[in-house]
mmCIF file of C-alpha atoms in Angstrom:
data_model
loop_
_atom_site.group_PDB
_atom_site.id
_atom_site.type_symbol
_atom_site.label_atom_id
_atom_site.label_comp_id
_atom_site.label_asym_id
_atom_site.label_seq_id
_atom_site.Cartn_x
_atom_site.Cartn_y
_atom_site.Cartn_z
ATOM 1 C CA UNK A 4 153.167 59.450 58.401
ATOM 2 C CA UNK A 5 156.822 60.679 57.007
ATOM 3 C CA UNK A 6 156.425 63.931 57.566
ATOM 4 C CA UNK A 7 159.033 66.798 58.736
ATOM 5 C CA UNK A 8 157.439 70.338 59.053
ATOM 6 C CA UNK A 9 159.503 73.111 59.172
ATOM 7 C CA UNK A 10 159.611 77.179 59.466
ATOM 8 C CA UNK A 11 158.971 79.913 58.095
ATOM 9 C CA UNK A 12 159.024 78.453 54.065
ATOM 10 C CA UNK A 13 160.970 82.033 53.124
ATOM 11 C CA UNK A 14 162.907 84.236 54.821
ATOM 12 C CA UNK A 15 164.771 87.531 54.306
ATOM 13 C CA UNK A 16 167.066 88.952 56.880
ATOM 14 C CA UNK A 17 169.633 91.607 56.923
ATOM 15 C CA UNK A 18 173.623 90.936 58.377
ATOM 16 C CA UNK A 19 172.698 92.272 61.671
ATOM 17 C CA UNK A 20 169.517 90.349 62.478
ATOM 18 C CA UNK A 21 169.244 87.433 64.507
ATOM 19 C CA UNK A 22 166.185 84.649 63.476
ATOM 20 C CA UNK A 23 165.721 81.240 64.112
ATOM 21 C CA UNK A 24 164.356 78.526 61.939
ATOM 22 C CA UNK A 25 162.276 75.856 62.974
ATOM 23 C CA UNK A 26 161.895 72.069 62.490
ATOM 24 C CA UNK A 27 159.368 69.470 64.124
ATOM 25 C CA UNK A 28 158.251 65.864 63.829
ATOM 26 C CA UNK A 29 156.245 63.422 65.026
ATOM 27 C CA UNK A 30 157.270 60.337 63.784
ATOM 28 C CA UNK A 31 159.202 59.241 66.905
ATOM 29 C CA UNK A 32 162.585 59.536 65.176
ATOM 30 C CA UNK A 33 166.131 60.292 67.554
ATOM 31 C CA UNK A 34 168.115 61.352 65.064
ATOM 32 C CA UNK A 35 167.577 65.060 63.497
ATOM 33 C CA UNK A 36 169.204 67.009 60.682
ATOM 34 C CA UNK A 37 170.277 70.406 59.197
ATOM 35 C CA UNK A 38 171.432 70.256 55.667
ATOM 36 C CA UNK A 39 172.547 74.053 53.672
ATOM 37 C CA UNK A 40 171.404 73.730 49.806
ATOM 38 C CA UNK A 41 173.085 76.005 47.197
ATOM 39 C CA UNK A 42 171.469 76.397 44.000
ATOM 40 C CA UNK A 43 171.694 73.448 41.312
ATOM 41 C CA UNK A 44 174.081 71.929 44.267
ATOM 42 C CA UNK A 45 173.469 69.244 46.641
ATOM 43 C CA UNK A 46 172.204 68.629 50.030
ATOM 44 C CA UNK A 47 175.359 69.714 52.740
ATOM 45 C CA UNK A 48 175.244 68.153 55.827
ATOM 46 C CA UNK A 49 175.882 70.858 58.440
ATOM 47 C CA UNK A 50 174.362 69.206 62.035
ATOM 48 C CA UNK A 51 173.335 66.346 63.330
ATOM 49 C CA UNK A 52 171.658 65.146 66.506
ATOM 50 C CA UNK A 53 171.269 61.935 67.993
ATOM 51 C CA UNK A 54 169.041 61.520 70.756
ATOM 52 C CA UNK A 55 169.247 65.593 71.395
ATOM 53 C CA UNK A 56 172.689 65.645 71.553
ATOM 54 C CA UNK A 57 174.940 67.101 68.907
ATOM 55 C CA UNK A 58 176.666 64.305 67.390
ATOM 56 C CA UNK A 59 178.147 65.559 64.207
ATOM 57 C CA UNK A 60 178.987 69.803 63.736
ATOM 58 C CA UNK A 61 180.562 69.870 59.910
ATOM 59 C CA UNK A 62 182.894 72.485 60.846
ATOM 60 C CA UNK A 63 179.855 74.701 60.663
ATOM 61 C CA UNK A 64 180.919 79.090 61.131
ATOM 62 C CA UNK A 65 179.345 79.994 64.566
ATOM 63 C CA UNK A 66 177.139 81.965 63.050
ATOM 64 C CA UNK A 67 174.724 79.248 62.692
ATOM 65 C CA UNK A 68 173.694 77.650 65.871
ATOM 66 C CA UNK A 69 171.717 74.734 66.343
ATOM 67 C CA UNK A 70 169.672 73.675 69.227
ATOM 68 C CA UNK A 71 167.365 70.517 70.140
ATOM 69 C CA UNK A 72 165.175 71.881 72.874
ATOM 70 C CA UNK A 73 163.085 67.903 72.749
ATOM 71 C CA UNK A 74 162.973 64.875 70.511
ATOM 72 C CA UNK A 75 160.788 66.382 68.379
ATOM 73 C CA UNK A 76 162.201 69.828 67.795
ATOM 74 C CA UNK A 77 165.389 71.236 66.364
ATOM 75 C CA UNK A 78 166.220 75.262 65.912
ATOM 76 C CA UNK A 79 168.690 76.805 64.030
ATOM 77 C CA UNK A 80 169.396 79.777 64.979
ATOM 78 C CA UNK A 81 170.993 82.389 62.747
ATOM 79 C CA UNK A 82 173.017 86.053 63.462
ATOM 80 C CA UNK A 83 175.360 88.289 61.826
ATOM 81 C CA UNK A 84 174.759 86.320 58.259
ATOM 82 C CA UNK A 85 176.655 86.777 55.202
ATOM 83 C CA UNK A 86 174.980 87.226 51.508
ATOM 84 C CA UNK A 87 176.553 83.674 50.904
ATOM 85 C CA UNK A 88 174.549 82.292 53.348
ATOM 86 C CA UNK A 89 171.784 82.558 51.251
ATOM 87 C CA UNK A 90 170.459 78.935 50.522
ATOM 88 C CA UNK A 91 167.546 76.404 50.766
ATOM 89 C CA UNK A 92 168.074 75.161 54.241
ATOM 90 C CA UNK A 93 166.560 71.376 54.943
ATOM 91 C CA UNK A 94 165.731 69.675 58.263
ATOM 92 C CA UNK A 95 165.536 65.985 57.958
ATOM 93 C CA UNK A 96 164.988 63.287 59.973
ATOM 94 C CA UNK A 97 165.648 59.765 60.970
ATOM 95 C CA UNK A 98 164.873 56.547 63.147
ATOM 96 C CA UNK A 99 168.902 56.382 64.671
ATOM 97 C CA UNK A 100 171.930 58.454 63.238
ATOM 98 C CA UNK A 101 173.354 55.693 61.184
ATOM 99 C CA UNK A 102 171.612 53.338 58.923
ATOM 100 C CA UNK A 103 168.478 54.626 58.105
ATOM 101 C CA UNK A 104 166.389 56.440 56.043
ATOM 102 C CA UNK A 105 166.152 59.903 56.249
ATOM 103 C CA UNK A 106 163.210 62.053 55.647
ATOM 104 C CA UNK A 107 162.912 65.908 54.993
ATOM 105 C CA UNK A 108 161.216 68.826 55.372
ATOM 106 C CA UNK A 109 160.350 71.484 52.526
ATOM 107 C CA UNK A 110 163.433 73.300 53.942
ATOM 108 C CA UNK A 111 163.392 77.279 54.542
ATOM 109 C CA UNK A 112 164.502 79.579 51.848
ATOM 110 C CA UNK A 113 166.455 82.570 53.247
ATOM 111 C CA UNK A 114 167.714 85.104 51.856
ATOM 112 C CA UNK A 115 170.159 87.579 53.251
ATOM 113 C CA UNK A 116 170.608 91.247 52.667
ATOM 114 C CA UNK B 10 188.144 62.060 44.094
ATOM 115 C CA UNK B 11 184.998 63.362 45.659
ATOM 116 C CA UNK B 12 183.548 60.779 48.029
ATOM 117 C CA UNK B 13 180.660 59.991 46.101
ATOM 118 C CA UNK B 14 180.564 60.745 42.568
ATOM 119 C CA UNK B 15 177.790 59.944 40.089
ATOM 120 C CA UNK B 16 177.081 59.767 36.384
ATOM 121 C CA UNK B 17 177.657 63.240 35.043
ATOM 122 C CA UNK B 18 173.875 64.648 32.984
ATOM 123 C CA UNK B 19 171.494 65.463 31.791
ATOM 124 C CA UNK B 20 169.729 62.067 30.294
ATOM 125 C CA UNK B 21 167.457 63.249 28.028
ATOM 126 C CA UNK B 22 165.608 59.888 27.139
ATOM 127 C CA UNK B 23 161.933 59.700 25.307
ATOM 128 C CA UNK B 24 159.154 57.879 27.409
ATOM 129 C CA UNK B 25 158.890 54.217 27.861
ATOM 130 C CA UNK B 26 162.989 54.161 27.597
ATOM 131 C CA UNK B 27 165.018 52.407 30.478
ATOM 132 C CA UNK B 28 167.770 54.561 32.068
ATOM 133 C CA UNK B 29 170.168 53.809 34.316
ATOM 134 C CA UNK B 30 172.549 55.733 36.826
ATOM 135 C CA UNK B 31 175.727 54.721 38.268
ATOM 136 C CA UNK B 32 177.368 56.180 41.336
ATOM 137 C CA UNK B 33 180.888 55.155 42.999
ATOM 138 C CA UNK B 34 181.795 56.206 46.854
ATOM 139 C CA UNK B 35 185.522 56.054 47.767
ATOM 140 C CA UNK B 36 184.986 54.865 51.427
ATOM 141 C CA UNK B 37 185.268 51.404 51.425
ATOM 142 C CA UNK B 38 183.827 51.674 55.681
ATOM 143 C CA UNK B 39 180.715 53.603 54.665
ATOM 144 C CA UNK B 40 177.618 51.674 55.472
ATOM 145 C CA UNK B 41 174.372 52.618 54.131
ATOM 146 C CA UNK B 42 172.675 53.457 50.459
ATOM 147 C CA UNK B 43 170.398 55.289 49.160
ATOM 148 C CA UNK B 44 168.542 56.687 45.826
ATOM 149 C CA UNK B 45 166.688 60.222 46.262
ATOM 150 C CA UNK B 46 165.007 62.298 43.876
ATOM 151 C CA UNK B 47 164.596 66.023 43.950
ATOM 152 C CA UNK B 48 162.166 67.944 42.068
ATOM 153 C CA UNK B 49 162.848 71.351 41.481
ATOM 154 C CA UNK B 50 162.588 73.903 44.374
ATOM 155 C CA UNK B 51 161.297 71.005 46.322
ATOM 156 C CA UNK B 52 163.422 68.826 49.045
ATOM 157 C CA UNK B 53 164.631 65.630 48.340
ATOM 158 C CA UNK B 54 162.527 62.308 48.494
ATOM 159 C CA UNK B 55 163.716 59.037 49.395
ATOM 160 C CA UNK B 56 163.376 56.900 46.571
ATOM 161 C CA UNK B 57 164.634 53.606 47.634
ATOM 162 C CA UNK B 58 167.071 52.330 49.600
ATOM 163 C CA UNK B 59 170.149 49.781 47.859
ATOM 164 C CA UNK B 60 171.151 46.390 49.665
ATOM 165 C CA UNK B 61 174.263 44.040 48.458
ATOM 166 C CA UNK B 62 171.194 41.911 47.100
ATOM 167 C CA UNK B 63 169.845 44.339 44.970
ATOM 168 C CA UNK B 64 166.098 45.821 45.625
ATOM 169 C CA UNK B 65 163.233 46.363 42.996
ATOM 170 C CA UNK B 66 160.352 48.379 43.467
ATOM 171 C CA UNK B 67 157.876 48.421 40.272
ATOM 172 C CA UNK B 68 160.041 50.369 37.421
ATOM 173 C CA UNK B 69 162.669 50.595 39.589
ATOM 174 C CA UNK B 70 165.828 48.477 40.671
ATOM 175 C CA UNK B 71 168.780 49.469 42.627
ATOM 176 C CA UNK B 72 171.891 47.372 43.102
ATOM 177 C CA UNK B 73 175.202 48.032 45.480
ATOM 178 C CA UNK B 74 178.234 46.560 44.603
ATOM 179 C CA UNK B 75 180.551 46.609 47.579
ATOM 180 C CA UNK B 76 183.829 44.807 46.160
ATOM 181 C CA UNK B 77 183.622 47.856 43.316
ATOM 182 C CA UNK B 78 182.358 50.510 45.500
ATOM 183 C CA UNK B 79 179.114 51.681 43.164
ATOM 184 C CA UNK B 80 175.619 51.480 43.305
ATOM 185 C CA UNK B 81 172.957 51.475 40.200
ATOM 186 C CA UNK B 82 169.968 52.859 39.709
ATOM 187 C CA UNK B 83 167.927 51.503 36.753
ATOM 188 C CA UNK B 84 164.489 52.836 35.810
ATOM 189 C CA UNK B 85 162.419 50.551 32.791
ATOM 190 C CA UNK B 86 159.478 52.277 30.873
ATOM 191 C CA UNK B 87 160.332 55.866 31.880
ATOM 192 C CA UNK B 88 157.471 58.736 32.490
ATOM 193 C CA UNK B 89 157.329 61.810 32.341
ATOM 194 C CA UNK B 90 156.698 62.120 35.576
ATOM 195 C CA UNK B 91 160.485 60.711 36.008
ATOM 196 C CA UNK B 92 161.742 64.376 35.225
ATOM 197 C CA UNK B 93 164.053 64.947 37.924
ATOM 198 C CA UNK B 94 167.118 65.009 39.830
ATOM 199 C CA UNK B 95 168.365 61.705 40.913
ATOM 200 C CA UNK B 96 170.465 62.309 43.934
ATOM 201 C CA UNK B 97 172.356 58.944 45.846
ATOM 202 C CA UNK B 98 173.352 58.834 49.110
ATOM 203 C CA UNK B 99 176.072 57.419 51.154
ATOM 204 C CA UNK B 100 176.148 56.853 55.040
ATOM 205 C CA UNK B 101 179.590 56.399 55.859
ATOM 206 C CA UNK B 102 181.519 55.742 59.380
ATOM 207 C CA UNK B 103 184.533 58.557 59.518
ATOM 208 C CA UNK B 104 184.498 60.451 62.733
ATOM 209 C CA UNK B 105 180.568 59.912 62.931
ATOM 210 C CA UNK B 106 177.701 58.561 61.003
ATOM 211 C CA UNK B 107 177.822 61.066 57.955
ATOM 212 C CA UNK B 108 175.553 61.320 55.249
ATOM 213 C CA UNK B 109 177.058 62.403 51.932
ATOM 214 C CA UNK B 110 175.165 63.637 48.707
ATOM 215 C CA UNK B 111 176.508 62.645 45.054
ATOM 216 C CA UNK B 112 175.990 65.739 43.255
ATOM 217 C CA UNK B 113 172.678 64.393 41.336
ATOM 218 C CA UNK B 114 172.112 63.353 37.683
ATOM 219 C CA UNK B 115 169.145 65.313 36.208
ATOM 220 C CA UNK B 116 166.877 63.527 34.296
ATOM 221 C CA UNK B 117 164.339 64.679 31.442
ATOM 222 C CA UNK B 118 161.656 62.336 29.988
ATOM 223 C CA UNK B 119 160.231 63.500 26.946
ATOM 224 C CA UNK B 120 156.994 62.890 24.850
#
């Protein structure tokens, strides 16, 4: 089983609101993922985690705030967006931070107002 | 130079054509490769991964170069089912295991 579940699959916030996104798996993987996706662009890498600690932060606006509560589980959390900030947003995951395969969720569309 | 470029599209090839994709990375430390593909509105999915002594899996075959710096991609009897963004994927080791994307080389099999 490769798969990476994440939520909500859309989203639409205003500049003011705070949300949080969501991203789980059960494959026994250490290493987790948050990747921004503009439109007809690829995959950025924004966060990563290795063994639920923050490894890698790609110089990532505060705004956007990850968390790994457990192995299983990472959060982004999101407040006081910008209308640029609009993008698919993917978790992925993998066995170790650096050789291996990664595998994604169906990432979170949001939208902001 | 972007750190990993690839083959500029679209490839617009009939069925049963072979295609193949090239990509170059400019970090001569970077460790791991990768092909995904990427339907529209969907995430991407790993297609394979690329080792110095080249890899084949049915139609497809994907070869790393390391003294050049590129890796191939190289897809025989296309489908239609093919249609789609081919996306390849560099681990390198600056400051951190990161993962970077090529930009992707869409592909369209026709009828």
């Amino acid at each position: 089983d490769t798969e990476v579940t994440q939520t909500p699959k859309h989203l639409v916030m205003g500049m003011t609101n705070k949300k949080s996104l969501k991203c789980e798996q059960h494959m026994g993987h250490r290493a987790m993922y948050w990747y921004k996706q503009k439109a007809k662009k690829p995959p950025e890498l924004m966060f990563v985690y290795s063994y639920e600690k923050l490894s890698i932060n790609e110089s990532v606006p505060s705004r956007f705030s990850p968390e790994c509560p457990n192995s299983s589980l990472l959060n982004l959390h999101l407040h006081a967006l910008q209308p640029e900030d609009s993008a698919l947003y993917l978790c992925a995951s993998s066995q170790g931070d650096r050789s291996y395969e990664q595998y994604f969720g169906p990432g979170t569309r949001l939208t902001v107002t | 130079r972007k750190e990993v470029e690839q083959d500029p599209g679209p490839f617009n090839v009939p069925e049963g054509a072979t295609v193949a994709f090239n990509c170059t990375y400019s970090n001569s430390a970077s460790q791991s490769f990768f092909w995904y593909r990427q339907d529209c509105r969907k995430e991407p999915k790993l297609l394979m991964s690329v080792y110095s002594s080249g890899n084949e899996d049915g139609r497809f075959t994907a070869q790393l170069n390391r003294a050049s710096q590129y890796i191939s991609l190289l897809i025989r009897d296309s489908k239609l089912s093919d249609s789609a963004t081919y996306l390849c994927v560099v681990i390198g080791n600056t400051g951190g295991f990161k993962t970077i994307f090529g930009a992707g080389t869409r592909l369209f099999v026709k009828a």
